[in-house]
Structures are given as C-alpha cells and as structure tokens.
Short mmCIF file of C-alpha atoms and ligand atoms in Angstrom, two decimals:
data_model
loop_
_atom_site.label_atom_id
_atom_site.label_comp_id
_atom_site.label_asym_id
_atom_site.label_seq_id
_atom_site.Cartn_x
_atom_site.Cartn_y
_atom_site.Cartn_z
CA UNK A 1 111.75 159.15 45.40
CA UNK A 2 110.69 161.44 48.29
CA UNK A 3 113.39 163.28 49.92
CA UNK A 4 112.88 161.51 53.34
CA UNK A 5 113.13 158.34 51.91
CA UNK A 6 116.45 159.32 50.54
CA UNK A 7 117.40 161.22 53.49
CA UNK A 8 116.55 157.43 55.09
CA UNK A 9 118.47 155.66 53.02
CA UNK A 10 121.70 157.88 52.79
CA UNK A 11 121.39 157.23 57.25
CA UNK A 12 120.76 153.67 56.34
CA UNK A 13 124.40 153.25 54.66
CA UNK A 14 126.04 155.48 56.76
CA UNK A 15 125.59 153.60 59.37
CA UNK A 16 125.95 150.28 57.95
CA UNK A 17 129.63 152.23 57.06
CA UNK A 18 129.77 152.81 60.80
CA UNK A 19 129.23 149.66 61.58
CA UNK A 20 131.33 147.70 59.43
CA UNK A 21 133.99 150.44 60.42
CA UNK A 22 133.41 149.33 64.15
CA UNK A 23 133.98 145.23 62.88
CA UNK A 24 137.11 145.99 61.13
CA UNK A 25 138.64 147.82 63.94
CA UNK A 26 138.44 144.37 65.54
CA UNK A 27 141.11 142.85 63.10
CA UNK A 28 143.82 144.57 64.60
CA UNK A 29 146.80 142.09 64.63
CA UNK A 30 149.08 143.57 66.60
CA UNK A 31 146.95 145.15 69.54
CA UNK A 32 149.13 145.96 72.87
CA UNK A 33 145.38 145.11 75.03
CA UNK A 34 144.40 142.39 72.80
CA UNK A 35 142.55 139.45 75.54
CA UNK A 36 143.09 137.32 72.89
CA UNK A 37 146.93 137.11 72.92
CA UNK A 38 147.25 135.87 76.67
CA UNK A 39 151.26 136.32 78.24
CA UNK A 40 150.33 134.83 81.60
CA UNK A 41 148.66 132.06 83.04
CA UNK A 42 145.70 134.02 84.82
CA UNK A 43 145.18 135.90 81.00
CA UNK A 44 145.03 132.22 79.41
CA UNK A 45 142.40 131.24 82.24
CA UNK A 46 140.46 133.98 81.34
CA UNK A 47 140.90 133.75 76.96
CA UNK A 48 140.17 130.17 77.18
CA UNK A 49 136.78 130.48 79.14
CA UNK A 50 136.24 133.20 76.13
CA UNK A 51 137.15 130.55 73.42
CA UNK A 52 134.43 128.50 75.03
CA UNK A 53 131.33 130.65 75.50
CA UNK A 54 131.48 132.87 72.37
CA UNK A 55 130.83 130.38 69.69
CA UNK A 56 127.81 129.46 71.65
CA UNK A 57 127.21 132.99 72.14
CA UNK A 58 127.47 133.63 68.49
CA UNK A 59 125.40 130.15 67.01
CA UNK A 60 122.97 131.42 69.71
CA UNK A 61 122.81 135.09 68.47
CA UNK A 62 122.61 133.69 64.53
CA UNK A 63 119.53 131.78 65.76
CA UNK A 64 117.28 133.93 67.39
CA UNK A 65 118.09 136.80 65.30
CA UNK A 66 117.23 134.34 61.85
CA UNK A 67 113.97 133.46 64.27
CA UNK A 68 113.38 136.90 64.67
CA UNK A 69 113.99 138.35 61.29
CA UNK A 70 112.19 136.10 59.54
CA UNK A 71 108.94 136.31 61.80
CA UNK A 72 108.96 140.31 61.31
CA UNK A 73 108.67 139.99 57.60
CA UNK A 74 106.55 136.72 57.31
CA UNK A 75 104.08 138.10 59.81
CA UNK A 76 104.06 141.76 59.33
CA UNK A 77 101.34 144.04 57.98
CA UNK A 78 100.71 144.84 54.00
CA UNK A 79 98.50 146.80 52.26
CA UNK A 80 95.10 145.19 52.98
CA UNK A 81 96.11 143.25 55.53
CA UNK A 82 96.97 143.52 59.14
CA UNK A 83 99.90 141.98 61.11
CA UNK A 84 99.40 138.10 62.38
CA UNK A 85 97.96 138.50 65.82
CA UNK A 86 99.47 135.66 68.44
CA UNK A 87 98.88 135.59 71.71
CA UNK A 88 100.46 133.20 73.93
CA UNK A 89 101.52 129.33 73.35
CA UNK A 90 102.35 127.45 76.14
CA UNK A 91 104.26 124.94 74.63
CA UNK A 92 106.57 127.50 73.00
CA UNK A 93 106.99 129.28 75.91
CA UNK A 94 107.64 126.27 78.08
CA UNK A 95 110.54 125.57 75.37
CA UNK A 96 112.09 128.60 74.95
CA UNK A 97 112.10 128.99 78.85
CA UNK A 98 114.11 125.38 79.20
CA UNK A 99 116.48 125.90 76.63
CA UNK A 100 118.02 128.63 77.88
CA UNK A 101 118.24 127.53 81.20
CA UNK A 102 119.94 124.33 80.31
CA UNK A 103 122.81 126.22 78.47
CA UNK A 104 123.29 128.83 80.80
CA UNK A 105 123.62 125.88 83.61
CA UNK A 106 126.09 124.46 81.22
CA UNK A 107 128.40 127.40 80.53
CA UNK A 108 128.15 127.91 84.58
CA UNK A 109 129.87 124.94 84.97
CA UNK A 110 133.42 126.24 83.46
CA UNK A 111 132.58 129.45 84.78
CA UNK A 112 132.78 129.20 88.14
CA UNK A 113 135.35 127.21 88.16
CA UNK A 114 137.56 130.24 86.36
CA UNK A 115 136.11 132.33 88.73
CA UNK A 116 137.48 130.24 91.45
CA UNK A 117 140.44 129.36 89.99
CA UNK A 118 141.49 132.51 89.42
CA UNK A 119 140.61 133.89 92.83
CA UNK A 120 143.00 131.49 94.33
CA UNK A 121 145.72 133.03 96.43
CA UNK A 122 149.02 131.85 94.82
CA UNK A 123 151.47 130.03 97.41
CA UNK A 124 155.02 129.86 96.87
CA UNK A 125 157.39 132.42 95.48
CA UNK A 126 154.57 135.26 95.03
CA UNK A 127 155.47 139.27 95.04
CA UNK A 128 153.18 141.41 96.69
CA UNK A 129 152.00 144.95 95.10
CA UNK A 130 150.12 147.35 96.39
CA UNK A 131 148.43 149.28 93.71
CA UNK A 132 146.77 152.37 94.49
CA UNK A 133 145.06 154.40 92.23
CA UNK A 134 145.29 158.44 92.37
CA UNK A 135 144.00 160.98 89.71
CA UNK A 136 145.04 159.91 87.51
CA UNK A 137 148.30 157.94 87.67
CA UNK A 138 149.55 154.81 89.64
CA UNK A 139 151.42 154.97 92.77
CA UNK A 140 152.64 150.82 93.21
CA UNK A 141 154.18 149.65 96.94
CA UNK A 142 156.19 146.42 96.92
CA UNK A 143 155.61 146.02 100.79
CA UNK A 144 158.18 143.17 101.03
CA UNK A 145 161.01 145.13 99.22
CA UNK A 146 160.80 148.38 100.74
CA UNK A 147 160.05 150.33 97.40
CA UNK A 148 157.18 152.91 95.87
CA UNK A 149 157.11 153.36 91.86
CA UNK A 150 154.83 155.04 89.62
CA UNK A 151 153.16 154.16 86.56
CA UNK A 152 155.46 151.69 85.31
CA UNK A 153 155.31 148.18 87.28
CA UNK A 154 158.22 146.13 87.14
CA UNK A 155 157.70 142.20 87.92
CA UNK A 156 159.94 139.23 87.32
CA UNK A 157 158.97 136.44 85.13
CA UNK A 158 156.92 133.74 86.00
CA UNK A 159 155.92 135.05 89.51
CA UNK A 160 152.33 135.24 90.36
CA UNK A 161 151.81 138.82 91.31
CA UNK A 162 149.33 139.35 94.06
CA UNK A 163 148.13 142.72 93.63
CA UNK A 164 146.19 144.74 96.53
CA UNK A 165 144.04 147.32 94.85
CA UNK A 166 143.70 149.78 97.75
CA UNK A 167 141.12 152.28 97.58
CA UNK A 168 141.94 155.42 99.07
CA UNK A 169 138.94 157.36 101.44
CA UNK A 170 140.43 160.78 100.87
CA UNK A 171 142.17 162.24 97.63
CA UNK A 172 145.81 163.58 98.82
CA UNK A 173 145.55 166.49 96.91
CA UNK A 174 142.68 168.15 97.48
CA UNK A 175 141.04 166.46 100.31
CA UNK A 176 137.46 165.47 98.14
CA UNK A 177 136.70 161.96 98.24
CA UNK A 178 138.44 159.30 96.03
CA UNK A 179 136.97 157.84 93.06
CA UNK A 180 136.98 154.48 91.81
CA UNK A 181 139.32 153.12 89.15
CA UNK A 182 139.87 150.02 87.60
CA UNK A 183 143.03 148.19 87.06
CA UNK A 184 143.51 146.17 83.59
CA UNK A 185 146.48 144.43 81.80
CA UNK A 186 144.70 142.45 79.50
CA UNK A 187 147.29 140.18 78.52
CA UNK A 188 148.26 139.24 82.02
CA UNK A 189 145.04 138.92 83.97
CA UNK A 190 141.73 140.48 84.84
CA UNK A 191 140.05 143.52 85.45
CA UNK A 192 139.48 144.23 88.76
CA UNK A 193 137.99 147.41 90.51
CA UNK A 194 140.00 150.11 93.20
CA UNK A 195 136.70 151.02 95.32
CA UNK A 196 137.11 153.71 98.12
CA UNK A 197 137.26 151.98 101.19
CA UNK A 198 137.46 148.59 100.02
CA UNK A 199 140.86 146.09 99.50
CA UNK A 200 139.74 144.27 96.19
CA UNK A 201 142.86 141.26 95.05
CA UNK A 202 144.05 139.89 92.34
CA UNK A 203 146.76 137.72 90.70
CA UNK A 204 148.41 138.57 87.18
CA UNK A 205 151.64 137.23 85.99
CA UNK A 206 153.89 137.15 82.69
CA UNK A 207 155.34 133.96 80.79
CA UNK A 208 158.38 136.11 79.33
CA UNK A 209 160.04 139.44 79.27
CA UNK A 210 158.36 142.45 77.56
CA UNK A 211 156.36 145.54 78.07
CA UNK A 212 152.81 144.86 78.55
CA UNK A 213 150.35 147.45 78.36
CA UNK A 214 147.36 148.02 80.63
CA UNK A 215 145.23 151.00 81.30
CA UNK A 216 142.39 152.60 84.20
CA UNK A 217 138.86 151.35 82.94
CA UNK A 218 136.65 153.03 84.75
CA UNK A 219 135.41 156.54 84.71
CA UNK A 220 137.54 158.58 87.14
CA UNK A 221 137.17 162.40 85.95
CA UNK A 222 138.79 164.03 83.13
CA UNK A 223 141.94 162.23 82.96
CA UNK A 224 140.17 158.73 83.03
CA UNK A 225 141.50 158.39 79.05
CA UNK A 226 144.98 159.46 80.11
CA UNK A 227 145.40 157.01 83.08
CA UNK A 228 147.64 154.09 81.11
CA UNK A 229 150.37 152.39 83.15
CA UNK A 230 152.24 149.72 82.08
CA UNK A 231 153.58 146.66 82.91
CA UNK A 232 157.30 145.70 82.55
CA UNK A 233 158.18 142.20 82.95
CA UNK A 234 161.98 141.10 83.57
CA UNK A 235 164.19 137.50 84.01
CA UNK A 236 164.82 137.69 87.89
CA UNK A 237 168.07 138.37 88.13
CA UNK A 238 167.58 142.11 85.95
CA UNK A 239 164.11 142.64 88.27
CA UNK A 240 166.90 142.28 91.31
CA UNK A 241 168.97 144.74 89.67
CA UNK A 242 165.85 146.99 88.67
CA UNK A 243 165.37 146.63 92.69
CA UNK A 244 168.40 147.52 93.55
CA UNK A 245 169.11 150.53 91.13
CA UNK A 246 166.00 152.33 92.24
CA UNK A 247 166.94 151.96 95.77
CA UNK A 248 170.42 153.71 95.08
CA UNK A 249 170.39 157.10 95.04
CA UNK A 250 172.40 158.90 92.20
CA UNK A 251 175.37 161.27 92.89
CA UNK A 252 175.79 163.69 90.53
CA UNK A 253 178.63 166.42 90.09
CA UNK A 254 176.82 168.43 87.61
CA UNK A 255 176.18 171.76 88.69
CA UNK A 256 172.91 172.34 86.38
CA UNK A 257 171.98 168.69 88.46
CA UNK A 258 172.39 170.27 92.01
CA UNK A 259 170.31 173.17 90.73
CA UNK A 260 167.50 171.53 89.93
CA UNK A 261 167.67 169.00 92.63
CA UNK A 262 167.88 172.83 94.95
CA UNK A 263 164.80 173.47 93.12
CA UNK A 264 163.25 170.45 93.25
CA UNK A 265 163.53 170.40 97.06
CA UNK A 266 163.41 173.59 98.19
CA UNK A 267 162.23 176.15 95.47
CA UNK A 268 159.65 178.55 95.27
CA UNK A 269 157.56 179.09 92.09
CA UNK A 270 155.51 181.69 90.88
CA UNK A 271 152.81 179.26 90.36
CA UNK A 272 153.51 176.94 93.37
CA UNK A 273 155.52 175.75 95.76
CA UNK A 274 158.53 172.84 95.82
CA UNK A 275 158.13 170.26 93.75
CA UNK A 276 158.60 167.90 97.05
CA UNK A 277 155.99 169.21 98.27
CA UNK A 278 154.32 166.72 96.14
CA UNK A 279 157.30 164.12 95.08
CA UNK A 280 159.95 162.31 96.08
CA UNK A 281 162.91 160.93 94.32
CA UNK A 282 163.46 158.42 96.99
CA UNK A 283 162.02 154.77 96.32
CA UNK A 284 162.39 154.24 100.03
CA UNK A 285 160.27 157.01 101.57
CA UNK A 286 157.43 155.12 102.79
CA UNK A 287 155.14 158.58 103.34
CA UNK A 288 152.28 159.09 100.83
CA UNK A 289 152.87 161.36 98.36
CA UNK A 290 150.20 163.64 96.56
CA UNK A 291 152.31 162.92 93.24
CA UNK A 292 153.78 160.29 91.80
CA UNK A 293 157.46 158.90 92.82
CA UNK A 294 159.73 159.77 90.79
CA UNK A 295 162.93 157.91 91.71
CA UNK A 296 164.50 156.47 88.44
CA UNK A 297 162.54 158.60 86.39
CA UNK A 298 165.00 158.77 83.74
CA UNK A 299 164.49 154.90 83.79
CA UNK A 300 160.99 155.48 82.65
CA UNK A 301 159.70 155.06 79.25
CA UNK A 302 156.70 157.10 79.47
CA UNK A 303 155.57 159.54 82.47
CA UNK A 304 152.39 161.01 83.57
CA UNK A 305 150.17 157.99 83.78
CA UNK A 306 152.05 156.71 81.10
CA UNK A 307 151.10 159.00 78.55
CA UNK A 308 154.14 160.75 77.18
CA UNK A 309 156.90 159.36 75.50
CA UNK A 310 159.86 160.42 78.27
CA UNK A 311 162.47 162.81 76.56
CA UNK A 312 163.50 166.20 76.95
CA UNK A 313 160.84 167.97 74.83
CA UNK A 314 158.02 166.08 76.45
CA UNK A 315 159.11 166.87 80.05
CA UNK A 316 159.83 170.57 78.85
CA UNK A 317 156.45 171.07 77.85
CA UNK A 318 154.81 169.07 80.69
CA UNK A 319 156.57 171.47 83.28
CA UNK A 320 155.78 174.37 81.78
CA UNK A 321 152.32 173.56 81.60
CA UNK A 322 150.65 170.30 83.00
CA UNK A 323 147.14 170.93 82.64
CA UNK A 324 147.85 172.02 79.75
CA UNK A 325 149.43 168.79 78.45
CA UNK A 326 146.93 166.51 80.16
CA UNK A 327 143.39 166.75 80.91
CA UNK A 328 142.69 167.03 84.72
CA UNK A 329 146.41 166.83 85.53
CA UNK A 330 146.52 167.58 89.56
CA UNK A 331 149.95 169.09 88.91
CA UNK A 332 149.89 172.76 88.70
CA UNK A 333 151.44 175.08 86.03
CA UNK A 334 154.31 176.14 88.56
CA UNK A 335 155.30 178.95 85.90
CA UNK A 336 158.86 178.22 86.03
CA UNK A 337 161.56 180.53 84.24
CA UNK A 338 163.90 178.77 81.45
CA UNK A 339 166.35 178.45 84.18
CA UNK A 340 164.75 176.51 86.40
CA UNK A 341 163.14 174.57 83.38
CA UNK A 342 166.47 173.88 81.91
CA UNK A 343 167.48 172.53 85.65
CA UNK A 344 164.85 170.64 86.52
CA UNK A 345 164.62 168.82 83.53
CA UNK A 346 168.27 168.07 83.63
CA UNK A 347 167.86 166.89 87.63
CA UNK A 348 165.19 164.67 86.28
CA UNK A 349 166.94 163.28 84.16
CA UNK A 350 169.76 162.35 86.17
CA UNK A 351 167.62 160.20 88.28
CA UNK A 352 168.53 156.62 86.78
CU1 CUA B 401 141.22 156.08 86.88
CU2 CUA B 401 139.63 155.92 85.15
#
C-alpha cells in the first residue's frame, strides 16, 4: 500500500468518526434548546410543521442520493473503458422537473399557513416586551408595567407574549453603529431577527412554569457565543409579585451596603468612572442605559448575558476584570481595590 493511499484512508475514517460524532450529538435527551420538546403553543406550531416536512425531506434525500450513488459506480470509468457519456433526455428531465414542483406546492400548503398563523397578533390578555438587543446582553421593557430587566425575562403562564425586537441605530456605548442579533427560545417560539432600524414582532408563550433557555443567533462581534438570556416563566399571581418586588426598592442598614451603593453611584475608579454611569438599580428609570439594569440582581440566576452562574466568586472575578471574564464585554476593568470589591459585591447583592 502506498503511503497516500493510507494517508487517504486514515482521513477517510477520521472523518467518518467526525461525522458519526456530529449524529450522536443529536441524541441529546435532555437539551435546554431542543425544537423538538415544544413548552408553548407558537413552539408546537413550529415542531409540528417540522414533524411534517422532514420525513419527506429524509425519503426524498434516501432517494436521490441511492439514484445518485448508484449511477456514479454503474456508469463510471474502468481500466479500458471510459465513463457512459449521456447527454440530455427530455423525458427525464420533464419528470424530474414536475416532481419536485408538485411536492414543494404540497409542503407550501401547511407552510404558509404556519407562517401566517404564527404571525398573527394575539388579542386578549397579551403582555407586551420590548426586547432590545445590546453587545452583548438583553435590555427587556414591559411598556405597560413600567419596568426595564436584563437578561432574564420573566412572563406569566399561558400569556401570549408579543415581543418588539427593536433595533437600535446607534450603540450606547461607543457611538458605532448597532449590529444585528437574533432572538431565540426554542422551546417557546421562533427565531426572529433585531435589525438596526427596523421593529421586527413576534409572539412566544409558555404552557407551565420553568426556566427556558434561549440564546443570540446571529453573529454580533466577539461576545456573539456569550449572549444567552433566558426565559423564566411564572403562575400569574408570583409574575405579579416578581412585578412588584422589582419595582420596590430595597432598604438596607448595612454599612458595607451603603458603601457600595456610595460607590456604585458616585465613585471614582482608577479604571473608570461610576458604575451609574452605565447602570441603574431602578426598574423604573425609563432612560437608556449603556449597561444592563440591574435592579433585583441578586434575584438573578445568571448575569452577564446570562453567562455566569450569580454568586459571590463569579461577581468577584467579573468586577475585577470583565473583559477578562467575557469576550468583548463593553464593561471596563474599573481596577477596583478589595474594598470597594468587597462593597460592591455586597451592594449587589442586596438588590432583591
Ligand atoms: Cu447578539 Cu449574536
């Protein structure tokens, strides 16, 4: 055996491996973004169209690839003889020009009426979000209740959620145009692009309680792979409370708490200035902020586009170094002492 053809060979399994690899990863069970596990009724709308067009999809693929297959070895050259020469046969080509016409017409049928279906506006009892998309976290508006979150988007059960992806024409931070994202829950509804400029909409809504996890799917910049949010979905009467709480502002006697709430408003850094220059810890504030709210932070599973886990040695190391932490973080290392570590962190996480 030559060395190429071992060298060819050795590729040859490898990726086969890869391959096989790639179909396995596929058998996942318990997947946070699986499609296939719907938890709303725009998700079902969606998984159900799926359910319908892949097994075409796939006795269609099995088909023409058998056709195909078979034709390369039964017509190709060998030694002393050249490859079967074809050129052109109407009939076949009338055929395989029909066919696929007739099945694509058919799967259009079901199709457009998802797509229509699912661009419906919802009437009734229906909470309004405003989602807009920053690099790279989630800021989220609930117009109608007077509060901002971050990140984490809390909705009640059984409401269709009619979400306003806003995209923004200038970036807060920095002034350079705005990029466009893409929001996605898969198990509560479509995909749907944030476009500069444009107001795309869509509806996504949750059978029962949980956490539901979604994620930015379009390339934004660096932190495109670190822009997760979820999704947290409550019985009414605890998304009422959820409403109220983050409206309430907490008093705190703790002196390490006023501290950090000093610094948080008013300090100078080495490496920057207040953090409200950026933040607030007010749901109410209806200005924009450069950075995300953070009022009920210590609420918050996760922080920072939903990345990190939120305790005490996760925020420690995020304020000490943000860019650090997270690829293409806006947030600046502010090069805080301990001190004002230790109160910050502590301020933070007295915001419930
Ligand atoms: Cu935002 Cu990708």
């Amino acid at each position: 055996m030559s060395i190429s053809t071992s060298r060819n060979r050795r590729l040859l399994v490898f990726a086969g491996l890869a391959l096989f690899a790639l179909l396995l990863s596929g058998c996942a069970a318990d997947a946070p973004q699986d499609t296939l596990q719907p938890a709303g009724p725009n998700a079902r709308e969606a998984r159900d169209l799926w359910n319908l067009v892949f097994p075409i999809a796939v006795v269609i693929f099995v088909i023409v690839e058998f056709l195909l297959v078979f034709a390369v070895i039964r017509f190709r050259a060998k030694p002393g003889r050249e490859a079967s020469q074809f050129h052109g046969n109407t009939k076949v080509e009338v055929i395989l020009t029909v066919i696929p016409a007739l099945i694509l017409a058919g799967i259009s049928v079901p199709t457009i009426k998802s797509i229509f279906e699912l661009a419906e506006e919802p009437t009734g009892n229906v909470l309004n979000v405003t989602v807009v998309a920053h690099q790279f976290w989630w800021e989220y508006q609930y117009p109608d209740l007077g509060i901002v979150t971050a990140n984490e988007l809390h909705i009640p059960v059984d409401v269709p959620v009619r979400i306003r992806l806003e995209g923004q024409p200038t970036d807060l931070v920095d002034g350079t145009s705005e990029v466009i994202h893409s929001f996605w829950v898969p198990r509560l509804g479509g995909k749907q692009d944030i476009v500069p400029g444009r107001l795309n909409l869509i509806t996504l809504a949750a059978d029962e309680p949980g956490t539901y996890m979604g994620q930015c799917t379009e390339y934004c910049g660096l932190g495109h792979a670190e822009m997760r949010l979820l999704v947290e979905a409550h019985e009414q009467a605890d998304f009422d409370d959820w409403v109220t709480d983050l409206k309430d502002t907490p008093e705190s006697t703790d002196d390490l708490v006023a501290q950090g709430e000093d610094l948080f408003i008013q300090g100078q850094f080495a490496g920057g200035p207040a953090c409200s220059s950026c933040h607030t810890a007010d749901a109410t504030a209806d200005a924009p902020n450069a950075g995300p709210n953070l009022a009920g932070f210590a609420t918050r599973m996760t922080f920072a586009g939903a990345i990190f886990e939120n305790n005490e040695a996760n925020l420690i190391s995020w304020l000490r170094d943000p860019p650090g932490m997270k690829e293409g973080a806006k947030m600046p290392n502010l090069q805080l002492t301990e001190e004002q570590l230790t109160a910050l962190v502590a301020y933070l996480q007295s915001l419930e």
